[in-house]
Amino acid sequence: MSSSALGFDPHHTKIAIIGLGYVGLPLAVEFAKKYRVIGFDTGKRRINELNKGHDRTFSAESEALKDVVYHANGTGLHFTDKIEDIAGCNFYIVTVPTPVDEINRPDLTHLYKASETVGKVLKKGDIVIYESTVYPGATEEECVPVMEKVSGLKFNKDFFAGYSPERINPGDKEHTLTKVLKITSGSTPEIAEIVDQLYNTILTAGTHKAPSIKVAEAAKVIENSQRDINIAFVNELSKIFNRLGIDTDEVLQAAGTKWNFLKFRPGLVGGHCIGVDPYYLARKAQLVGYHPEIILAGRRLNDGMGEHVAHEVVKLMIKKDIEVKNSDVLIMGVAFKENCIDVRNTKVIDIANTLKGYDINITLYDPLADPVDVKHEYDWNSVTQLENGKCYDAVIIAVAHDEFRKMDPRKLCKENRVIFDVKGMLPKDQVDGRL
C-alpha cells in the first residue's frame, strides 16, 4: 500500500472517528473539510445534539459544525451510533477516554470496546489510528489483539495500525488542533508515512514522525507527567512559603526574571490528562519491575491539594472568629479547568468533600458545568446561578472562568468573611489567602 495509491481524496478516503468528545469532534470537523467522515459515538444524546449542529462541549463552533455536516460534494460529516454506518471506511481513528479506576490503575475499558467495534467492520488494507493516551506498548499489546480476534484478520498483513497522540487543550481557543504540531507513527515504515501524510493534509503546524508506535506513546505520556511534576514542585513551595509567611506569587515573579526559570504556578491538578497520564506511565514501569518515585510523589502531592485548600480556608475562618459549623461557603467553579464544562476528575470536589466533614453548608457554583454531570459523577448538587441576595461566610475561587473575572466576590460575602483565591485571579489585598 502507498499513499499515492490510496489517494487522499473524497473518492478514496473515508474516515471513521470513534468517540466524539473534546478530541474526536474537532478532528472529525477538520477531516470532514476534505474527506468523507463518519463520527461514531455510543452516546445517543451526544449524536442527537451533534446532528442538530449543537456541541455542548464547545469543542466546535456551531456554524463550523453545520458547514461540514451538510456538504454535498463528497466531503462532509455524518454522526451515528450504528456500527454498520462505519463499515466501508479505510481509516479508523480512535479517540475514546482512558481514565484510571478508583485506585488509580489504568482503565482501558473504553479502548477495548472501541477496538471491538472497529474489529467488527475491519477489512483488508484498513488502517486503525489511536489518539487516546496510553502507556508505551498498549496499542500493539492490548488493542491490536482485540481487533485480530474480532475480525479474524492478521496485524501488519491484513490491517495496520498507527498512533498519533492528541494534543487538545479543552477551552483553549489559541492552541487548536491544526495549529499544534502533531506526533505521528505507524506499525510499519510505509504505514507511518501514510499516517503522517494524512494528518499533514489538515494541519498547518506540521507533524513529527516518530520511529515507532511505542516512541509516540511514550512521548505523549511524558508530556503531561512532566507538567504534573513541575506543578507538584510549586505546590510544595506554596505550602512551605505559606508557613514562612511569604507570598508564593511574589516569589515566582521574582524567580521568573531569570531567563531559564520554568514558569509554573501552584493549583489543583485534575482532569483527564495531567491528573491521569502519570499513572499510566507509573503502571507500565511497575510491570517491568521499576518503582517510579518522582512520578508518584508528584501525583500524591497534587492529589492532596484540594484537601489542603479546604483546611487553609477553615484555619482562616477560625482566625476571624467565624463559626465553622453550619457556616455558608461558596465554591466558585466545579469544572476541572477554566472555560470548560468537563467535571471529570475535578479536584474541586476534594475541597467540597473535606469541608463537608466540618458540617459546612456548601454551594457549588459553576455557570458552565452541567448539574446533571456533577450529580452523576460525584453525587453533589451544583448550581449554574447564584441565589439573589445570599451572602456567604467564605468564598473559594477554585476555577478561573472568564465569567468569574467579571464578578467581585466581596459582594457575595458577609462583612466578616474569608476569600481564598486558588487561581490567583484577584489582587493580593482583596483576598485572605491564596496558593
Short mmCIF file of C-alpha atoms in Angstrom, two decimals:
data_model
loop_
_atom_site.label_atom_id
_atom_site.label_comp_id
_atom_site.label_asym_id
_atom_site.label_seq_id
_atom_site.Cartn_x
_atom_site.Cartn_y
_atom_site.Cartn_z
CA MET A 1 0.00 0.00 0.00
CA SER A 2 1.23 3.52 -0.72
CA SER A 3 -0.06 6.99 -0.01
CA SER A 4 -0.25 7.70 -3.73
CA ALA A 5 -2.23 4.52 -4.33
CA LEU A 6 -4.60 5.43 -1.52
CA GLY A 7 -5.00 8.94 -2.92
CA PHE A 8 -6.12 11.26 -0.16
CA ASP A 9 -9.31 12.48 -1.81
CA PRO A 10 -13.04 12.16 -1.10
CA HIS A 11 -13.41 9.29 -3.55
CA HIS A 12 -10.76 7.03 -1.97
CA THR A 13 -10.55 8.18 1.63
CA LYS A 14 -13.32 7.53 4.12
CA ILE A 15 -12.53 8.13 7.77
CA ALA A 16 -14.37 6.94 10.89
CA ILE A 17 -13.76 8.81 14.14
CA ILE A 18 -14.58 6.61 17.14
CA GLY A 19 -15.51 8.81 20.09
CA LEU A 20 -16.79 12.37 19.71
CA GLY A 21 -15.55 14.20 22.79
CA TYR A 22 -13.01 17.01 23.13
CA VAL A 23 -10.55 15.14 20.91
CA GLY A 24 -12.73 13.34 18.39
CA LEU A 25 -15.12 16.11 17.40
CA PRO A 26 -12.53 18.75 16.37
CA LEU A 27 -10.68 16.02 14.47
CA ALA A 28 -13.86 14.95 12.69
CA VAL A 29 -14.67 18.56 11.76
CA GLU A 30 -11.23 19.20 10.28
CA PHE A 31 -11.03 15.96 8.31
CA ALA A 32 -14.58 16.48 7.04
CA LYS A 33 -13.48 19.65 5.27
CA LYS A 34 -11.53 17.44 2.84
CA TYR A 35 -12.89 13.89 3.18
CA ARG A 36 -15.99 11.88 3.89
CA VAL A 37 -16.08 11.37 7.67
CA ILE A 38 -18.33 9.25 9.87
CA GLY A 39 -18.38 10.34 13.50
CA PHE A 40 -19.28 7.39 15.74
CA ASP A 41 -20.24 7.57 19.41
CA THR A 42 -22.25 5.24 21.63
CA GLY A 43 -23.96 8.16 23.38
CA LYS A 44 -27.35 8.67 21.75
CA ARG A 45 -27.79 12.07 23.41
CA ARG A 46 -24.45 13.19 22.01
CA ILE A 47 -25.32 12.01 18.49
CA ASN A 48 -28.73 13.68 18.57
CA GLU A 49 -27.22 17.01 19.66
CA LEU A 50 -24.48 16.91 17.04
CA ASN A 51 -26.91 16.05 14.26
CA LYS A 52 -28.74 19.26 15.23
CA GLY A 53 -25.49 21.21 14.96
CA HIS A 54 -25.08 21.67 18.71
CA ASP A 55 -21.89 20.85 20.64
CA ARG A 56 -22.35 21.13 24.39
CA THR A 57 -18.58 20.83 24.99
CA PHE A 58 -17.79 23.94 22.88
CA SER A 59 -15.13 21.91 21.04
CA ALA A 60 -16.56 23.02 17.69
CA GLU A 61 -18.34 26.21 16.69
CA SER A 62 -21.97 25.67 15.71
CA GLU A 63 -21.55 27.30 12.30
CA ALA A 64 -18.41 25.29 11.53
CA LEU A 65 -20.23 22.14 12.60
CA LYS A 66 -23.16 22.86 10.29
CA ASP A 67 -20.84 23.77 7.42
CA VAL A 68 -19.23 20.33 7.33
CA VAL A 69 -22.32 18.33 8.23
CA TYR A 70 -24.23 19.46 5.17
CA HIS A 71 -21.60 19.36 2.41
CA ALA A 72 -22.89 17.69 -0.72
CA ASN A 73 -19.65 17.44 -2.73
CA GLY A 74 -18.44 14.11 -1.42
CA THR A 75 -16.89 15.55 1.71
CA GLY A 76 -18.63 16.22 4.98
CA LEU A 77 -19.54 14.69 8.29
CA HIS A 78 -22.22 12.24 9.34
CA PHE A 79 -22.86 11.36 13.00
CA THR A 80 -24.10 7.94 14.06
CA ASP A 81 -24.28 5.42 16.86
CA LYS A 82 -24.77 2.49 14.48
CA ILE A 83 -21.77 0.24 13.83
CA GLU A 84 -22.91 -0.65 10.32
CA ASP A 85 -22.56 3.01 9.30
CA ILE A 86 -18.79 2.93 9.76
CA ALA A 87 -18.30 -0.17 7.61
CA GLY A 88 -16.56 0.71 4.40
CA CYS A 89 -14.17 3.23 5.93
CA ASN A 90 -10.46 2.71 5.29
CA PHE A 91 -9.19 4.78 8.22
CA TYR A 92 -10.46 4.33 11.78
CA ILE A 93 -9.28 6.90 14.33
CA VAL A 94 -9.95 6.02 17.97
CA THR A 95 -10.34 8.98 20.35
CA VAL A 96 -12.01 7.49 23.43
CA PRO A 97 -11.25 8.38 27.09
CA THR A 98 -8.55 6.48 29.00
CA PRO A 99 -9.21 7.19 32.70
CA VAL A 100 -7.95 5.49 35.86
CA ASP A 101 -10.03 3.43 38.28
CA GLU A 102 -10.71 4.12 41.95
CA ILE A 103 -7.20 3.01 42.94
CA ASN A 104 -5.53 4.88 40.08
CA ARG A 105 -4.87 1.90 37.80
CA PRO A 106 -5.22 2.49 34.03
CA ASP A 107 -8.76 1.70 32.90
CA LEU A 108 -8.68 0.58 29.27
CA THR A 109 -12.37 -0.40 29.12
CA HIS A 110 -13.28 2.26 26.55
CA LEU A 111 -10.22 1.35 24.48
CA TYR A 112 -11.11 -2.35 24.46
CA LYS A 113 -14.71 -1.63 23.47
CA ALA A 114 -13.62 0.73 20.69
CA SER A 115 -11.20 -1.89 19.40
CA GLU A 116 -14.01 -4.46 19.38
CA THR A 117 -16.23 -2.04 17.48
CA VAL A 118 -13.56 -1.46 14.84
CA GLY A 119 -12.79 -5.17 14.67
CA LYS A 120 -16.38 -5.91 13.65
CA VAL A 121 -16.07 -3.82 10.47
CA LEU A 122 -12.35 -4.15 9.76
CA LYS A 123 -11.32 -5.33 6.28
CA LYS A 124 -8.07 -5.92 4.43
CA GLY A 125 -5.97 -2.81 3.88
CA ASP A 126 -7.56 -0.73 6.63
CA ILE A 127 -5.50 1.43 8.99
CA VAL A 128 -6.53 1.98 12.62
CA ILE A 129 -5.02 5.03 14.32
CA TYR A 130 -5.21 5.55 18.09
CA GLU A 131 -5.13 9.01 19.66
CA SER A 132 -6.11 8.08 23.22
CA THR A 133 -3.38 8.46 25.82
CA VAL A 134 -1.91 5.10 26.81
CA TYR A 135 1.29 3.65 28.24
CA PRO A 136 4.07 2.54 25.85
CA GLY A 137 3.10 -0.71 24.16
CA ALA A 138 -0.66 -0.52 24.73
CA THR A 139 -1.63 -0.10 21.07
CA GLU A 140 0.17 -3.20 19.84
CA GLU A 141 -0.09 -5.29 23.02
CA GLU A 142 -3.66 -4.51 24.12
CA CYS A 143 -5.67 -3.08 21.20
CA VAL A 144 -4.33 -4.99 18.21
CA PRO A 145 -5.03 -8.47 19.68
CA VAL A 146 -8.65 -7.44 20.28
CA MET A 147 -9.04 -6.38 16.64
CA GLU A 148 -7.34 -9.55 15.40
CA LYS A 149 -9.64 -11.75 17.48
CA VAL A 150 -12.86 -9.98 16.47
CA SER A 151 -12.01 -9.50 12.78
CA GLY A 152 -10.10 -12.72 12.10
CA LEU A 153 -7.50 -10.63 10.25
CA LYS A 154 -3.73 -10.60 10.81
CA PHE A 155 -1.94 -7.48 12.00
CA ASN A 156 0.58 -5.95 9.58
CA LYS A 157 -0.57 -8.35 6.90
CA ASP A 158 -4.28 -7.67 6.52
CA PHE A 159 -4.67 -4.47 8.54
CA PHE A 160 -2.32 -1.90 10.07
CA ALA A 161 -2.10 0.48 13.00
CA GLY A 162 -0.85 3.94 13.80
CA TYR A 163 -0.62 6.15 16.85
CA SER A 164 -0.92 9.94 16.83
CA PRO A 165 -1.44 11.24 20.37
CA GLU A 166 -3.96 14.02 20.84
CA ARG A 167 -2.77 17.42 21.97
CA ILE A 168 -6.14 19.05 22.54
CA ASN A 169 -6.36 21.58 25.39
CA PRO A 170 -10.08 21.92 26.30
CA GLY A 171 -11.23 25.53 26.39
CA ASP A 172 -8.10 26.80 24.63
CA LYS A 173 -9.09 28.80 21.53
CA GLU A 174 -5.49 29.64 20.62
CA HIS A 175 -3.72 26.26 20.55
CA THR A 176 -6.31 24.50 18.42
CA LEU A 177 -5.94 21.21 16.54
CA THR A 178 -4.48 22.49 13.29
CA LYS A 179 -2.09 24.95 14.98
CA VAL A 180 -0.27 22.42 17.17
CA LEU A 181 2.48 20.19 15.77
CA LYS A 182 1.40 16.55 15.95
CA ILE A 183 3.32 13.35 16.56
CA THR A 184 2.55 10.52 14.12
CA SER A 185 3.65 6.89 13.85
CA GLY A 186 2.77 3.63 12.15
CA SER A 187 3.19 -0.11 12.58
CA THR A 188 5.46 -0.30 9.52
CA PRO A 189 7.61 2.41 7.89
CA GLU A 190 5.23 2.54 4.94
CA ILE A 191 2.17 2.91 7.17
CA ALA A 192 3.97 5.55 9.25
CA GLU A 193 4.43 7.61 6.09
CA ILE A 194 0.76 7.24 5.13
CA VAL A 195 -0.42 8.26 8.61
CA ASP A 196 1.96 11.21 8.58
CA GLN A 197 0.78 12.40 5.17
CA LEU A 198 -2.88 12.03 6.13
CA TYR A 199 -2.54 14.31 9.16
CA ASN A 200 -0.46 16.79 7.18
CA THR A 201 -3.42 17.36 4.88
CA ILE A 202 -5.28 19.12 7.71
CA LEU A 203 -2.52 20.56 9.90
CA THR A 204 -0.86 23.92 9.38
CA ALA A 205 1.67 23.30 12.17
CA GLY A 206 3.00 20.09 10.62
CA THR A 207 3.97 16.76 12.14
CA HIS A 208 6.83 14.90 13.78
CA LYS A 209 7.04 11.30 12.57
CA ALA A 210 8.20 9.09 15.43
CA PRO A 211 10.26 5.97 14.60
CA SER A 212 7.76 3.62 16.25
CA ILE A 213 4.34 3.49 17.86
CA LYS A 214 5.92 2.88 21.28
CA VAL A 215 8.04 6.02 20.99
CA ALA A 216 4.94 8.06 20.11
CA GLU A 217 3.02 6.56 23.05
CA ALA A 218 5.89 7.29 25.44
CA ALA A 219 6.28 10.86 24.16
CA LYS A 220 2.62 11.58 24.86
CA VAL A 221 2.56 10.16 28.35
CA ILE A 222 5.66 12.09 29.47
CA GLU A 223 4.31 15.42 28.19
CA ASN A 224 1.73 15.57 30.95
CA SER A 225 3.87 13.71 33.50
CA GLN A 226 6.49 16.44 33.15
CA ARG A 227 3.89 19.16 33.77
CA ASP A 228 2.49 17.24 36.72
CA ILE A 229 5.89 17.01 38.40
CA ASN A 230 6.63 20.70 37.85
CA ILE A 231 3.25 21.75 39.23
CA ALA A 232 3.79 19.45 42.23
CA PHE A 233 7.07 21.27 42.89
CA VAL A 234 5.45 24.71 43.01
CA ASN A 235 2.53 23.30 45.03
CA GLU A 236 5.04 22.13 47.61
CA LEU A 237 6.73 25.52 47.52
CA SER A 238 3.38 27.19 48.21
CA LYS A 239 2.95 25.07 51.34
CA ILE A 240 6.45 25.93 52.53
CA PHE A 241 6.17 29.65 51.79
CA ASN A 242 2.76 29.81 53.46
CA ARG A 243 4.36 28.61 56.71
CA LEU A 244 7.15 31.13 56.27
CA GLY A 245 4.69 33.97 55.73
CA ILE A 246 5.92 34.58 52.18
CA ASP A 247 3.64 35.17 49.19
CA THR A 248 4.27 32.40 46.65
CA ASP A 249 3.22 34.51 43.67
CA GLU A 250 5.70 37.23 44.59
CA VAL A 251 8.46 34.62 44.88
CA LEU A 252 7.62 33.14 41.48
CA GLN A 253 7.55 36.57 39.86
CA ALA A 254 10.99 37.33 41.25
CA ALA A 255 12.45 33.95 40.27
CA GLY A 256 10.82 34.24 36.84
CA THR A 257 13.10 37.09 35.91
CA LYS A 258 15.83 34.52 35.19
CA TRP A 259 15.84 33.52 31.53
CA ASN A 260 15.68 29.76 32.09
CA PHE A 261 13.25 29.66 35.03
CA LEU A 262 10.20 27.47 34.26
CA LYS A 263 7.06 29.48 34.96
CA PHE A 264 4.69 27.01 36.57
CA ARG A 265 2.05 28.06 39.12
CA PRO A 266 0.51 26.20 42.07
CA GLY A 267 -3.03 24.91 41.76
CA LEU A 268 -5.42 22.00 41.53
CA VAL A 269 -4.38 19.33 39.02
CA GLY A 270 -7.40 17.40 37.81
CA GLY A 271 -8.99 16.46 34.52
CA HIS A 272 -8.28 13.51 32.27
CA CYS A 273 -4.75 14.43 31.14
CA ILE A 274 -2.23 15.82 33.63
CA GLY A 275 -4.03 14.26 36.58
CA VAL A 276 -4.23 10.83 34.92
CA ASP A 277 -1.39 10.24 32.46
CA PRO A 278 1.38 9.84 35.08
CA TYR A 279 -0.45 6.82 36.47
CA TYR A 280 -0.28 5.16 33.03
CA LEU A 281 3.48 5.59 32.88
CA ALA A 282 3.88 4.52 36.51
CA ARG A 283 1.82 1.37 35.96
CA LYS A 284 3.87 0.30 32.96
CA ALA A 285 7.08 0.98 34.88
CA GLN A 286 5.88 -1.21 37.74
CA LEU A 287 5.01 -4.02 35.32
CA VAL A 288 8.64 -4.12 34.16
CA GLY A 289 9.95 -4.11 37.72
CA TYR A 290 10.70 -0.44 38.33
CA HIS A 291 9.06 1.64 41.07
CA PRO A 292 8.84 5.27 39.89
CA GLU A 293 9.48 7.55 42.85
CA ILE A 294 9.34 11.10 41.47
CA ILE A 295 6.29 10.48 39.27
CA LEU A 296 4.20 9.00 42.09
CA ALA A 297 5.43 11.52 44.66
CA GLY A 298 4.26 14.33 42.39
CA ARG A 299 0.89 12.65 41.98
CA ARG A 300 0.42 12.22 45.73
CA LEU A 301 1.21 15.86 46.39
CA ASN A 302 -1.06 17.17 43.66
CA ASP A 303 -3.88 14.81 44.63
CA GLY A 304 -3.81 16.31 48.13
CA MET A 305 -4.14 19.97 47.13
CA GLY A 306 -7.95 20.09 47.30
CA GLU A 307 -7.89 18.90 50.89
CA HIS A 308 -5.09 21.38 51.64
CA VAL A 309 -7.15 24.30 50.31
CA ALA A 310 -10.13 23.29 52.44
CA HIS A 311 -8.07 23.13 55.63
CA GLU A 312 -6.47 26.52 54.87
CA VAL A 313 -9.92 28.09 54.48
CA VAL A 314 -11.08 26.63 57.78
CA LYS A 315 -7.95 27.97 59.54
CA LEU A 316 -8.62 31.45 58.16
CA MET A 317 -12.25 31.27 59.30
CA ILE A 318 -11.18 30.33 62.82
CA LYS A 319 -8.68 33.22 62.90
CA LYS A 320 -11.52 35.60 62.01
CA ASP A 321 -13.79 34.11 64.70
CA ILE A 322 -16.22 32.79 62.09
CA GLU A 323 -18.08 29.80 63.45
CA VAL A 324 -17.21 26.97 61.11
CA LYS A 325 -20.05 24.57 61.84
CA ASN A 326 -23.17 25.45 59.83
CA SER A 327 -21.35 28.29 58.07
CA ASP A 328 -22.13 29.06 54.43
CA VAL A 329 -19.30 28.59 51.95
CA LEU A 330 -19.44 29.31 48.22
CA ILE A 331 -17.12 27.39 45.89
CA MET A 332 -16.81 29.17 42.54
CA GLY A 333 -16.16 26.62 39.83
CA VAL A 334 -16.61 22.85 39.57
CA ALA A 335 -15.06 22.10 36.17
CA PHE A 336 -11.51 20.76 36.18
CA LYS A 337 -10.19 23.88 34.42
CA GLU A 338 -11.24 27.34 33.28
CA ASN A 339 -13.75 27.94 30.47
CA CYS A 340 -14.55 24.24 30.26
CA ILE A 341 -17.69 22.25 31.09
CA ASP A 342 -15.88 18.99 31.89
CA VAL A 343 -16.12 17.92 35.53
CA ARG A 344 -14.38 14.55 35.19
CA ASN A 345 -11.66 14.08 37.79
CA THR A 346 -12.03 17.65 39.04
CA LYS A 347 -10.13 18.27 42.26
CA VAL A 348 -12.65 20.94 43.29
CA ILE A 349 -14.74 18.08 44.64
CA ASP A 350 -11.93 17.29 47.10
CA ILE A 351 -12.37 20.79 48.55
CA ALA A 352 -16.10 20.23 48.91
CA ASN A 353 -15.76 16.76 50.42
CA THR A 354 -13.23 17.99 53.01
CA LEU A 355 -15.34 21.00 54.00
CA LYS A 356 -18.38 18.73 54.32
CA GLY A 357 -16.58 17.00 57.17
CA TYR A 358 -16.79 20.26 59.13
CA ASP A 359 -20.61 20.37 58.78
CA ILE A 360 -20.39 23.39 56.49
CA ASN A 361 -23.22 24.37 54.14
CA ILE A 362 -21.61 24.34 50.71
CA THR A 363 -22.82 25.91 47.48
CA LEU A 364 -21.11 24.58 44.36
CA TYR A 365 -21.48 27.22 41.66
CA ASP A 366 -20.42 26.84 38.04
CA PRO A 367 -22.22 28.59 35.17
CA LEU A 368 -20.68 26.18 32.62
CA ALA A 369 -20.79 22.75 34.26
CA ASP A 370 -23.99 20.75 33.86
CA PRO A 371 -25.52 19.97 37.29
CA VAL A 372 -26.63 16.61 35.88
CA ASP A 373 -22.99 15.70 35.21
CA VAL A 374 -21.89 16.85 38.66
CA LYS A 375 -24.63 14.79 40.30
CA HIS A 376 -23.81 11.74 38.20
CA GLU A 377 -20.06 11.88 38.79
CA TYR A 378 -19.95 12.89 42.47
CA ASP A 379 -23.49 12.86 43.93
CA TRP A 380 -23.16 16.58 44.63
CA ASN A 381 -25.75 19.21 43.77
CA SER A 382 -24.43 22.24 41.90
CA VAL A 383 -26.00 25.43 40.57
CA THR A 384 -25.48 27.49 37.44
CA GLN A 385 -26.91 30.65 39.02
CA LEU A 386 -26.49 32.13 42.47
CA GLU A 387 -29.36 32.86 44.81
CA ASN A 388 -30.14 36.59 44.77
CA GLY A 389 -29.09 38.40 47.95
CA LYS A 390 -27.44 35.41 49.63
CA CYS A 391 -24.20 36.22 51.46
CA TYR A 392 -21.51 33.73 52.41
CA ASP A 393 -19.06 33.34 55.27
CA ALA A 394 -16.36 32.25 52.86
CA VAL A 395 -15.83 32.24 49.10
CA ILE A 396 -13.33 29.96 47.36
CA ILE A 397 -12.39 30.86 43.80
CA ALA A 398 -11.48 27.39 42.56
CA VAL A 399 -11.70 27.80 38.76
CA ALA A 400 -10.69 30.84 36.69
CA HIS A 401 -13.69 31.02 34.34
CA ASP A 402 -13.79 34.24 32.31
CA GLU A 403 -17.25 34.86 33.73
CA PHE A 404 -15.80 34.92 37.25
CA ARG A 405 -13.32 37.61 36.25
CA LYS A 406 -16.25 39.97 35.76
CA MET A 407 -17.50 39.37 39.29
CA ASP A 408 -16.49 40.87 42.63
CA PRO A 409 -16.60 38.04 45.20
CA ARG A 410 -16.55 40.59 48.03
CA LYS A 411 -20.13 41.49 47.11
CA LEU A 412 -21.13 37.89 47.76
CA CYS A 413 -19.82 37.86 51.33
CA LYS A 414 -20.84 38.86 54.79
CA GLU A 415 -18.89 41.71 56.39
CA ASN A 416 -16.66 39.29 58.31
CA ARG A 417 -15.64 36.78 55.68
CA VAL A 418 -12.84 34.78 54.10
CA ILE A 419 -11.93 34.91 50.40
CA PHE A 420 -9.50 32.26 49.22
CA ASP A 421 -8.18 32.59 45.68
CA VAL A 422 -6.89 29.26 44.38
CA LYS A 423 -6.21 30.62 40.90
CA GLY A 424 -4.59 33.97 41.73
CA MET A 425 -7.32 35.92 39.92
CA LEU A 426 -7.56 38.80 42.38
CA PRO A 427 -5.03 41.32 43.74
CA LYS A 428 -3.34 40.24 46.95
CA ASP A 429 -5.06 42.94 49.03
CA GLN A 430 -8.52 41.66 48.07
CA VAL A 431 -8.11 38.12 49.39
CA ASP A 432 -7.38 36.48 52.71
CA GLY A 433 -5.48 33.53 51.30
CA ARG A 434 -4.16 32.04 48.08
CA LEU A 435 -1.83 29.30 46.96
#
